[in-house]
Amino acid sequence: METTLRGVGVSHGVAIGEVRHMGTAVLEPPAKQIPAEDAEREQGRARQAVEAVAADLIARGNLAGGEAQHVLEAQAMMAQDPELMADVERRIAVGSSAERGVYDAFASYRALLANAGEYLAGRVADLDDVRNRIVARLLGVPMPGVPDSDEPYVLIARDLAPADTALLDPALVLGFVTEEGGPTSHSAILARALGVPAVVALPGAGELAEGTVIAVDGSTGEIFVEPSAEKRAEMESAAAARKAALSASTGPGATSDGHKIPLLANVGGPGDVPAAVEAGAEGVGLFRTEFLFLDDSERAPSEEKQVAAYRAVLEAFPEGRVVVRVLDAGADKPLDFLTPADEPNPALGVRGLRSLLDHPDVLRTQLTALAKAAEGLPVHLEVMAPMVADRADAKAFADACREAGLGAKFGAMVEIPSAALRARSILREVEFLSLGTNDLAQYTFAADRQVGAVSRLQDPWQPALLDLVALSAQAAAAEGKSCGVCGEAASDPLLACVLTGLGVTSLSMGAASIPYVRATLAKYTLAQCERAASAARATDSAEEARMAAQAVLSGE
């Protein structure tokens, strides 16, 4: 009998196939004492396992490329954290085996952060995965992972670590469903990059029996268990129609009546550029420069290294628009040379622009490198600051841009409710706004963007979030300036229409989403988008907002 479940759709497409579960294993080693004379040997085993796991993560990243490579390189750095390794060696010195020392050191690290109020839930899956890989290597057992299968299947897991997601074979893994995670988790971002339909935050997903046939709609988040022949045909027909529409839709982003909405790409570095160009991106709406800095958490990259990385991206979009976000460090992206180590809640502390204003030399070097990278190129370079709270922040950033001789537009990200509420004031200091809907939702609803239990509050369809988007867009229009969206909200084709109706002037997203958004926008007039936006804002929940917008656009 067909039943319907609902999670959070995070990667477009339809997948129909049999369930296969992610391999699991008990990786808690026995707590046995070792003789003192074995301590040095066990410490050596631990170091070798750590280095081997880090090397494997880097190798997987090199194979995957793009966004996945940045994520896996950061995970390799986590494995090699010197403080964690020192704790492992201390535990071994007092009698723990190598595997038990690793297990307990990681457990202690997590507990210490949680008790201190640290805001690192977004890295829990990554941290657990690193621990499991090291312990599995020391125990000599296979690492739990993607099941072996000769036939295509839908993968079910509690969560997927980046190392597993990055190397999924789309020919075998038709789609995946997880119990945990959220729309901005690493797994969700990598699923979109791979083009694999995915649904996250589905309670009880692990209870689906092996071999059960399910149909996954990565757009709506719906899971149909044992779908009827009629339902399968309906979903396959809709998927085919969507594919045809994607193929037919080319050129710049625009509504059916010609209202232009530039469709830009979110990138983390030069490795993400080919996919953006292939998807027809009209430029870059968010260049996340922090990935360049995460290569070495103890020092900033040299000006020369920065110039080379920036220029590689700028050259890919001649006469296009490239919006660069200066370093956004702190919270779940700590850097030893920049981030305070003793903050009780880093997400509410010195992160983003606040860190850069405390370290003006780092900001000055980055702005100077951007200026040099753009020399002689026809590209339209724009530079924006993360975590702008008020006009004083915006002025400090604008002054720094001028002092660095940056001949580019400079703007502010709207990620804090205060920035949306006082957007017109901020726009007296900068030339454009860019809405980071992921963090804006997080701070508006006090809901960690990586915690599945609060994913409903991270839903970008929440009417309160749409209100803040509207306020920002209206302020920009009043000042004759632009206001784009560069958060994951822009990757939802239906929501892209609503954002357009709210007055947003550009949309930036992962490259894989651009064709879907382009094709959907081209079906509706600006007036229809505006009516859909009004209908969505008149509701009281994300689900009601989505349904109201859909009803308007479908003519119901």
Coordinates of C-alpha atoms in Angstrom, one line a residue:
M1 CA 0.0 0.0 0.0
E2 CA 1.3 3.4 -1.0
T3 CA 2.2 5.7 1.9
T4 CA 3.7 9.2 1.8
L5 CA 6.5 10.6 4.0
R6 CA 7.9 14.1 3.9
G7 CA 11.4 15.4 4.7
V8 CA 13.2 18.4 3.3
G9 CA 14.0 18.3 -0.4
V10 CA 17.5 19.6 -1.0
S11 CA 18.5 18.4 -4.5
H12 CA 16.1 18.5 -7.5
G13 CA 15.0 15.4 -9.5
V14 CA 13.1 12.2 -9.1
A15 CA 14.5 8.8 -8.1
I16 CA 12.6 5.6 -8.1
G17 CA 14.3 2.4 -6.9
E18 CA 14.9 -0.1 -4.1
V19 CA 16.2 0.9 -0.7
R20 CA 19.8 0.1 0.3
H21 CA 21.1 1.1 3.7
M22 CA 24.4 2.7 4.5
G23 CA 26.7 0.1 6.1
T24 CA 27.0 0.4 9.8
A25 CA 29.4 -1.1 12.4
V26 CA 30.2 -0.7 16.1
L27 CA 33.4 1.2 16.1
E28 CA 33.8 1.7 19.8
P29 CA 37.0 -0.1 20.7
P30 CA 37.4 -2.0 24.0
A31 CA 38.7 -0.1 27.0
K32 CA 41.8 -2.2 27.9
Q33 CA 45.0 -1.1 29.5
I34 CA 48.3 -1.6 27.6
P35 CA 51.7 -2.1 29.2
A36 CA 53.8 1.1 29.6
E37 CA 56.5 -0.3 27.3
D38 CA 53.9 -0.4 24.4
A39 CA 53.0 3.3 24.7
E40 CA 55.5 4.6 22.1
R41 CA 54.5 1.9 19.6
E42 CA 50.8 2.7 20.1
Q43 CA 51.4 6.4 19.7
G44 CA 53.2 5.6 16.4
R45 CA 50.2 3.5 15.2
A46 CA 47.9 6.4 16.0
R47 CA 50.0 8.9 14.1
Q48 CA 50.2 6.6 11.1
A49 CA 46.5 6.1 11.1
V50 CA 45.7 9.8 11.3
E51 CA 48.1 10.6 8.4
A52 CA 46.7 7.7 6.3
V53 CA 43.1 8.9 6.9
A54 CA 44.0 12.6 6.1
A55 CA 45.8 11.4 2.9
D56 CA 42.7 9.4 1.9
L57 CA 40.4 12.3 2.4
I58 CA 42.7 14.6 0.3
A59 CA 42.8 11.9 -2.4
R60 CA 39.0 11.6 -2.4
G61 CA 38.8 15.4 -2.7
N62 CA 41.2 15.4 -5.7
L63 CA 39.1 12.9 -7.4
A64 CA 35.8 14.7 -6.7
G65 CA 37.1 18.2 -7.4
G66 CA 35.0 21.4 -7.0
E67 CA 33.1 22.1 -3.8
A68 CA 33.7 18.5 -2.5
Q69 CA 37.4 19.0 -2.7
H70 CA 37.3 22.0 -0.4
V71 CA 35.1 20.2 2.1
L72 CA 37.3 17.1 2.2
E73 CA 40.5 19.1 2.5
A74 CA 39.0 20.9 5.6
Q75 CA 38.0 17.5 7.0
A76 CA 41.6 16.3 6.5
M77 CA 42.8 19.3 8.5
M78 CA 40.4 18.2 11.2
A79 CA 42.0 14.7 11.3
Q80 CA 45.4 16.3 11.8
D81 CA 44.4 18.8 14.4
P82 CA 47.6 19.1 16.7
E83 CA 45.6 19.5 19.9
L84 CA 43.5 16.4 19.2
M85 CA 46.7 14.4 18.4
A86 CA 48.3 15.7 21.6
D87 CA 45.3 14.5 23.6
V88 CA 45.4 11.1 21.9
E89 CA 49.1 10.7 22.8
R90 CA 48.5 11.7 26.4
R91 CA 45.8 9.1 26.7
I92 CA 48.0 6.4 25.3
A93 CA 50.8 7.4 27.6
V94 CA 48.6 6.5 30.6
G95 CA 47.5 3.1 29.3
S96 CA 45.0 3.5 26.4
S97 CA 45.4 1.6 23.2
A98 CA 45.8 3.7 20.1
E99 CA 42.2 3.1 19.0
R100 CA 40.8 3.8 22.4
G101 CA 42.9 6.9 22.8
V102 CA 41.5 8.2 19.5
Y103 CA 37.9 7.3 20.4
D104 CA 38.1 9.0 23.8
A105 CA 40.0 12.1 22.6
F106 CA 37.3 12.8 20.0
A107 CA 34.5 12.2 22.5
S108 CA 36.2 14.5 25.0
Y109 CA 36.6 17.2 22.3
R110 CA 32.9 17.1 21.4
A111 CA 31.8 17.1 25.0
L112 CA 34.1 20.0 25.9
L113 CA 32.8 22.1 23.0
A114 CA 29.2 21.3 23.9
N115 CA 29.6 22.2 27.6
A116 CA 31.3 25.4 26.6
G117 CA 28.3 26.4 24.5
E118 CA 30.3 26.1 21.2
Y119 CA 28.3 26.4 18.1
L120 CA 29.8 23.6 16.1
A121 CA 26.8 21.2 15.5
G122 CA 27.4 21.7 11.8
R123 CA 30.6 19.8 12.0
V124 CA 29.4 16.9 14.1
A125 CA 28.9 14.5 11.2
D126 CA 32.3 15.4 9.8
L127 CA 34.0 15.0 13.2
D128 CA 32.3 11.6 13.7
D129 CA 33.3 10.4 10.3
V130 CA 37.0 11.3 10.8
R131 CA 37.0 9.5 14.2
N132 CA 35.4 6.4 12.6
R133 CA 37.8 6.3 9.8
I134 CA 40.8 6.5 12.1
V135 CA 39.4 3.9 14.5
A136 CA 38.4 1.5 11.7
R137 CA 41.9 1.7 10.3
L138 CA 43.4 0.9 13.7
L139 CA 41.0 -2.0 14.3
G140 CA 41.7 -3.4 10.9
V141 CA 37.9 -3.4 10.0
P142 CA 36.2 -2.0 6.9
M143 CA 34.9 1.5 7.2
P144 CA 31.1 1.6 7.1
G145 CA 30.1 3.0 3.8
V146 CA 28.1 2.9 0.6
P147 CA 26.8 -0.6 0.0
D148 CA 28.1 -2.8 -2.9
S149 CA 25.4 -3.3 -5.5
D150 CA 25.3 -4.1 -9.2
E151 CA 21.9 -2.6 -9.6
P152 CA 20.9 1.1 -9.1
Y153 CA 19.3 1.9 -5.7
V154 CA 18.2 4.7 -3.4
L155 CA 20.6 5.1 -0.5
I156 CA 19.2 5.5 3.1
A157 CA 21.5 6.7 5.9
R158 CA 21.3 8.4 9.3
D159 CA 23.6 11.1 7.8
L160 CA 26.2 11.1 5.0
A161 CA 29.7 12.3 5.7
P162 CA 31.3 14.4 2.9
A163 CA 33.8 11.7 2.1
D164 CA 30.9 9.4 1.2
T165 CA 28.7 11.9 -0.6
A166 CA 31.6 13.3 -2.7
L167 CA 32.3 10.0 -4.5
L168 CA 28.8 8.7 -5.0
D169 CA 28.3 7.1 -8.4
P170 CA 25.2 8.7 -9.9
A171 CA 24.9 5.7 -12.2
L172 CA 24.3 3.4 -9.2
V173 CA 23.0 5.8 -6.5
L174 CA 19.7 7.1 -7.9
G175 CA 19.1 9.4 -4.9
F176 CA 19.5 9.4 -1.2
V177 CA 17.5 10.0 1.9
T178 CA 18.9 10.8 5.4
E179 CA 17.3 11.0 8.8
E180 CA 19.4 14.0 9.8
G181 CA 21.0 17.0 8.1
G182 CA 19.5 20.2 6.7
P183 CA 19.2 22.1 3.5
T184 CA 22.6 23.8 4.0
S185 CA 24.5 20.7 5.3
H186 CA 27.6 19.6 3.5
S187 CA 25.7 16.5 2.2
A188 CA 23.0 18.7 0.7
I189 CA 25.4 21.0 -1.0
L190 CA 27.4 18.2 -2.5
A191 CA 24.2 16.4 -3.6
R192 CA 23.2 19.4 -5.6
A193 CA 26.7 19.6 -7.1
L194 CA 26.4 15.9 -8.1
G195 CA 22.9 16.3 -9.5
V196 CA 21.6 13.5 -7.3
P197 CA 18.0 13.9 -6.0
A198 CA 18.1 14.0 -2.2
V199 CA 15.8 14.4 0.8
V200 CA 17.1 15.1 4.3
A201 CA 15.7 15.4 7.8
L202 CA 13.2 12.5 7.3
P203 CA 12.5 11.0 10.8
G204 CA 12.4 7.2 10.7
A205 CA 14.1 6.9 7.3
G206 CA 16.2 4.1 8.8
E207 CA 13.1 2.0 9.4
L208 CA 12.5 1.6 5.7
A209 CA 13.1 -2.1 4.9
E210 CA 16.0 -3.1 2.7
G211 CA 14.6 -3.7 -0.8
T212 CA 11.5 -1.6 -0.4
V213 CA 10.7 0.4 -3.5
I214 CA 10.4 4.1 -2.9
A215 CA 10.0 7.2 -5.1
V216 CA 12.0 10.3 -4.0
D217 CA 11.0 13.8 -5.1
G218 CA 14.1 15.9 -4.3
S219 CA 12.2 19.1 -5.0
T220 CA 9.2 18.7 -2.7
G221 CA 10.9 16.4 -0.1
E222 CA 8.1 13.8 -0.6
I223 CA 8.9 10.1 -0.3
F224 CA 6.3 7.6 -1.7
V225 CA 6.7 4.1 -0.2
E226 CA 5.7 1.3 -2.5
P227 CA 4.3 3.8 -5.1
S228 CA 1.5 2.7 -7.3
A229 CA 2.0 2.3 -11.0
E230 CA 0.0 5.5 -11.5
K231 CA 2.2 7.4 -9.1
R232 CA 5.4 6.1 -10.7
A233 CA 4.1 7.1 -14.2
E234 CA 3.1 10.5 -12.9
M235 CA 6.5 11.2 -11.4
E236 CA 8.4 9.9 -14.4
S237 CA 6.3 12.0 -16.7
A238 CA 6.9 15.1 -14.6
A239 CA 10.6 14.3 -14.5
A240 CA 10.7 13.9 -18.3
A241 CA 8.8 17.2 -18.8
R242 CA 11.2 19.0 -16.5
K243 CA 14.2 17.6 -18.4
A244 CA 12.7 18.8 -21.7
A245 CA 12.1 22.2 -20.3
L246 CA 15.7 22.4 -19.1
S247 CA 17.0 21.5 -22.5
A248 CA 14.9 24.1 -24.1
S249 CA 15.7 26.9 -21.7
T250 CA 18.9 28.8 -22.6
G251 CA 20.3 32.3 -22.3
P252 CA 20.1 34.9 -19.5
G253 CA 17.6 34.6 -16.7
A254 CA 14.3 36.4 -17.2
T255 CA 10.6 36.1 -16.7
S256 CA 8.3 35.3 -19.6
D257 CA 7.6 39.0 -20.1
G258 CA 11.3 39.9 -20.3
H259 CA 12.0 41.1 -16.8
K260 CA 15.7 40.2 -16.4
I261 CA 17.0 38.3 -13.3
P262 CA 20.7 37.5 -13.8
L263 CA 21.4 33.9 -12.7
L264 CA 24.8 33.7 -11.0
A265 CA 26.8 30.8 -9.5
N266 CA 28.1 30.2 -6.0
V267 CA 31.8 29.1 -6.2
G268 CA 34.5 28.2 -3.7
G269 CA 37.4 28.6 -6.0
P270 CA 38.7 28.0 -9.6
G271 CA 37.7 24.3 -9.4
D272 CA 34.0 25.2 -9.4
V273 CA 34.2 27.5 -12.4
P274 CA 33.8 24.9 -15.3
A275 CA 30.5 23.7 -14.0
A276 CA 29.3 27.3 -13.6
V277 CA 30.2 28.1 -17.1
E278 CA 28.6 24.9 -18.5
A279 CA 25.4 25.7 -16.7
G280 CA 25.3 29.1 -18.3
A281 CA 25.9 31.2 -15.3
E282 CA 26.0 34.9 -16.1
G283 CA 28.7 35.5 -13.5
V284 CA 29.5 34.7 -9.9
G285 CA 27.1 35.9 -7.2
L286 CA 29.1 34.4 -4.3
F287 CA 32.8 33.6 -4.4
R288 CA 33.5 32.0 -1.0
T289 CA 37.1 33.0 -0.4
E290 CA 37.4 31.2 2.9
F291 CA 38.2 27.9 1.2
L292 CA 41.6 29.5 0.2
F293 CA 42.3 30.4 3.8
L294 CA 41.3 26.9 5.2
D295 CA 44.4 25.4 3.5
D296 CA 46.4 26.5 6.5
S297 CA 44.6 27.5 9.7
E298 CA 47.8 29.0 11.2
R299 CA 48.5 31.8 8.7
A300 CA 46.8 33.7 5.9
P301 CA 47.7 32.8 2.3
S302 CA 50.2 35.2 0.7
E303 CA 49.1 38.0 -1.4
E304 CA 50.6 36.3 -4.5
K305 CA 48.6 33.1 -3.8
Q306 CA 45.4 35.0 -3.4
V307 CA 46.0 37.0 -6.6
A308 CA 46.4 33.8 -8.6
A309 CA 43.2 32.2 -7.2
Y310 CA 41.1 35.3 -7.7
R311 CA 42.3 36.0 -11.2
A312 CA 41.5 32.4 -12.3
V313 CA 37.9 33.0 -11.4
L314 CA 37.7 36.5 -12.8
E315 CA 39.1 35.5 -16.1
A316 CA 36.4 32.9 -16.6
F317 CA 33.7 35.6 -16.8
P318 CA 34.9 38.3 -19.2
E319 CA 32.6 41.3 -18.9
G320 CA 30.5 39.3 -16.5
R321 CA 29.8 40.1 -12.8
V322 CA 31.8 38.5 -10.1
V323 CA 30.9 39.1 -6.5
V324 CA 33.6 38.2 -4.0
R325 CA 32.8 37.7 -0.3
V326 CA 35.9 38.6 1.8
L327 CA 37.0 36.1 4.4
D328 CA 34.1 34.8 6.5
A329 CA 36.0 33.1 9.4
G330 CA 34.7 32.1 12.8
A331 CA 31.8 29.8 14.1
D332 CA 32.2 26.6 12.1
K333 CA 35.1 27.9 10.1
P334 CA 37.7 28.7 12.8
L335 CA 41.2 29.9 11.8
D336 CA 44.0 29.8 14.4
F337 CA 45.5 33.1 13.4
L338 CA 42.2 34.9 13.3
T339 CA 39.5 33.3 15.5
P340 CA 39.3 33.7 19.3
A341 CA 39.7 30.3 21.0
D342 CA 37.7 31.0 24.1
E343 CA 34.4 32.4 22.9
P344 CA 31.4 30.7 24.6
N345 CA 29.3 31.0 21.3
P346 CA 31.4 31.8 18.3
A347 CA 28.4 32.2 15.9
L348 CA 27.3 35.2 18.0
G349 CA 30.9 36.4 18.6
V350 CA 33.8 37.7 16.5
R351 CA 33.2 36.2 13.1
G352 CA 33.0 37.5 9.5
L353 CA 33.7 41.2 9.2
R354 CA 34.2 41.5 12.9
S355 CA 37.2 39.3 12.7
L356 CA 38.6 41.3 9.8
L357 CA 38.2 44.6 11.5
D358 CA 40.1 43.2 14.4
H359 CA 42.9 42.1 12.0
P360 CA 43.0 45.0 9.4
D361 CA 46.2 43.6 7.9
V362 CA 44.4 40.5 6.8
L363 CA 41.6 42.5 5.2
R364 CA 44.0 44.9 3.6
T365 CA 46.0 42.1 2.0
Q366 CA 42.9 40.5 0.6
L367 CA 41.5 43.7 -0.8
T368 CA 44.8 44.6 -2.4
A369 CA 45.1 41.0 -3.9
L370 CA 41.6 41.4 -5.4
A371 CA 42.5 44.8 -6.9
K372 CA 45.6 43.3 -8.5
A373 CA 43.8 40.2 -9.7
A374 CA 41.3 42.4 -11.6
E375 CA 43.9 44.7 -13.2
G376 CA 43.5 44.7 -17.0
L377 CA 40.4 42.5 -17.0
P378 CA 36.9 43.7 -18.3
V379 CA 35.2 41.8 -15.5
H380 CA 32.8 43.7 -13.2
L381 CA 34.3 43.0 -9.8
E382 CA 32.1 43.5 -6.7
V383 CA 33.3 42.9 -3.2
M384 CA 31.1 42.3 -0.1
A385 CA 31.5 41.9 3.6
P386 CA 29.9 39.1 5.6
M387 CA 28.0 39.6 8.9
V388 CA 27.3 43.3 8.5
A389 CA 25.1 44.3 11.5
D390 CA 24.6 48.1 11.0
R391 CA 25.7 51.2 9.2
A392 CA 28.9 51.5 11.3
D393 CA 30.0 48.1 10.0
A394 CA 29.2 49.0 6.4
K395 CA 31.1 52.3 6.7
A396 CA 34.2 50.5 8.2
F397 CA 34.2 48.1 5.3
A398 CA 33.7 50.8 2.6
D399 CA 36.5 52.8 4.1
A400 CA 38.8 49.8 4.0
C401 CA 38.0 49.2 0.3
R402 CA 38.8 52.8 -0.5
E403 CA 42.0 52.8 1.5
A404 CA 43.1 49.6 -0.4
G405 CA 42.5 51.4 -3.7
L406 CA 39.9 48.9 -4.8
G407 CA 38.3 50.1 -8.0
A408 CA 35.2 47.9 -7.6
K409 CA 31.7 48.1 -6.2
F410 CA 31.5 47.2 -2.5
G411 CA 28.5 45.9 -0.7
A412 CA 27.1 44.2 2.4
M413 CA 25.7 40.8 3.1
V414 CA 22.3 40.7 4.8
E415 CA 22.6 37.8 7.2
I416 CA 21.6 39.4 10.5
P417 CA 18.0 40.6 11.0
S418 CA 19.2 44.0 12.1
A419 CA 20.8 44.5 8.6
A420 CA 17.4 43.8 6.9
L421 CA 15.5 46.0 9.3
R422 CA 18.0 48.9 8.7
A423 CA 18.9 48.1 5.1
R424 CA 18.3 51.6 3.8
S425 CA 20.8 53.0 6.4
I426 CA 23.4 50.5 5.4
L427 CA 22.9 51.3 1.7
R428 CA 24.0 54.9 2.4
E429 CA 27.5 53.5 2.9
V430 CA 27.6 50.6 0.3
E431 CA 26.5 50.1 -3.3
F432 CA 24.6 46.8 -3.1
L433 CA 23.1 44.2 -0.8
S434 CA 23.3 40.4 -1.0
L435 CA 21.0 38.3 1.1
G436 CA 22.6 35.2 2.7
T437 CA 19.4 33.4 3.4
N438 CA 21.1 30.5 5.2
D439 CA 22.5 32.6 8.0
L440 CA 19.6 35.0 7.9
A441 CA 17.2 32.1 8.7
Q442 CA 19.6 30.8 11.4
Y443 CA 19.8 34.1 13.2
T444 CA 16.1 35.0 12.7
F445 CA 14.8 31.8 14.2
A446 CA 17.7 30.9 16.6
A447 CA 17.9 27.6 14.6
D448 CA 21.3 26.0 13.9
R449 CA 21.4 25.6 10.1
Q450 CA 23.0 22.1 10.5
V451 CA 20.6 20.5 13.0
G452 CA 17.9 18.4 11.5
A453 CA 15.6 18.7 14.5
V454 CA 15.1 22.4 13.8
S455 CA 15.1 22.1 10.0
R456 CA 11.5 23.5 9.7
L457 CA 12.8 26.8 11.0
Q458 CA 15.6 26.7 8.4
D459 CA 13.0 26.4 5.6
P460 CA 13.5 29.5 3.4
W461 CA 9.8 29.6 2.8
Q462 CA 9.2 30.8 6.3
P463 CA 7.0 33.9 6.0
A464 CA 9.1 35.9 8.5
L465 CA 12.2 35.3 6.4
L466 CA 10.3 36.4 3.2
D467 CA 9.3 39.6 5.1
L468 CA 13.0 40.3 5.8
V469 CA 13.9 39.7 2.1
A470 CA 11.1 42.1 1.1
L471 CA 12.3 44.8 3.4
S472 CA 15.8 44.6 2.0
A473 CA 14.7 44.6 -1.6
Q474 CA 12.4 47.5 -1.0
A475 CA 15.2 49.5 0.7
A476 CA 17.5 48.8 -2.3
A477 CA 14.9 49.9 -4.8
A478 CA 14.3 53.1 -2.8
E479 CA 18.0 53.9 -3.0
G480 CA 18.3 52.9 -6.7
K481 CA 20.7 50.0 -5.8
S482 CA 20.7 46.2 -6.3
C483 CA 19.7 43.5 -3.9
G484 CA 20.6 39.9 -4.8
V485 CA 20.2 36.5 -3.0
C486 CA 23.1 34.2 -2.7
G487 CA 21.8 31.7 -0.1
E488 CA 20.5 28.3 -1.0
A489 CA 17.0 29.7 -1.2
A490 CA 17.8 30.8 -4.7
S491 CA 18.2 27.2 -5.9
D492 CA 14.5 26.4 -5.3
P493 CA 12.9 27.2 -8.7
L494 CA 9.5 28.0 -7.2
L495 CA 11.0 30.1 -4.5
A496 CA 13.2 31.9 -7.1
C497 CA 9.9 33.1 -8.7
V498 CA 8.7 34.4 -5.3
L499 CA 12.1 36.1 -4.6
T500 CA 11.8 37.8 -8.0
G501 CA 8.3 38.9 -7.0
L502 CA 9.7 40.4 -3.7
G503 CA 12.0 42.7 -5.7
V504 CA 15.3 40.8 -5.6
T505 CA 17.4 41.8 -8.6
S506 CA 19.7 38.7 -9.1
L507 CA 19.9 35.1 -7.9
S508 CA 23.0 33.1 -7.1
M509 CA 23.1 29.3 -6.5
G510 CA 25.0 26.1 -7.0
A511 CA 25.7 25.6 -10.7
A512 CA 23.5 22.5 -11.0
S513 CA 20.4 24.5 -10.0
I514 CA 20.8 27.2 -12.6
P515 CA 19.0 25.4 -15.5
Y516 CA 16.0 24.5 -13.2
V517 CA 15.6 28.1 -12.1
R518 CA 16.0 29.5 -15.6
A519 CA 13.4 27.2 -17.0
T520 CA 10.9 27.9 -14.2
L521 CA 11.3 31.7 -14.3
A522 CA 10.7 31.7 -18.0
K523 CA 7.2 30.3 -17.5
Y524 CA 5.8 33.2 -15.5
T525 CA 5.4 37.0 -15.8
L526 CA 6.8 39.4 -13.3
A527 CA 3.2 40.2 -12.2
Q528 CA 2.5 36.5 -11.5
C529 CA 5.7 36.3 -9.4
E530 CA 4.6 39.4 -7.5
R531 CA 1.2 37.9 -6.8
A532 CA 2.8 34.6 -5.7
A533 CA 5.1 36.6 -3.3
S534 CA 2.2 38.4 -1.8
A535 CA 0.3 35.2 -1.3
A536 CA 3.3 33.5 0.4
R537 CA 3.8 36.4 2.8
A538 CA 0.1 36.4 3.8
T539 CA 0.5 32.9 5.3
D540 CA 1.7 31.7 8.7
S541 CA 3.9 28.7 7.9
A542 CA 6.5 27.6 5.4
E543 CA 4.3 24.9 4.0
E544 CA 1.3 27.2 3.6
A545 CA 3.6 29.8 1.9
R546 CA 4.8 27.2 -0.6
M547 CA 1.3 26.0 -1.3
A548 CA 0.0 29.5 -1.7
A549 CA 2.7 30.5 -4.2
Q550 CA 2.2 27.2 -6.1
A551 CA -1.6 27.9 -6.3
V552 CA -1.0 31.3 -7.7
L553 CA 1.5 30.2 -10.3
S554 CA -0.5 27.2 -11.4
G555 CA -3.6 29.4 -11.8
E556 CA -5.7 27.7 -9.2

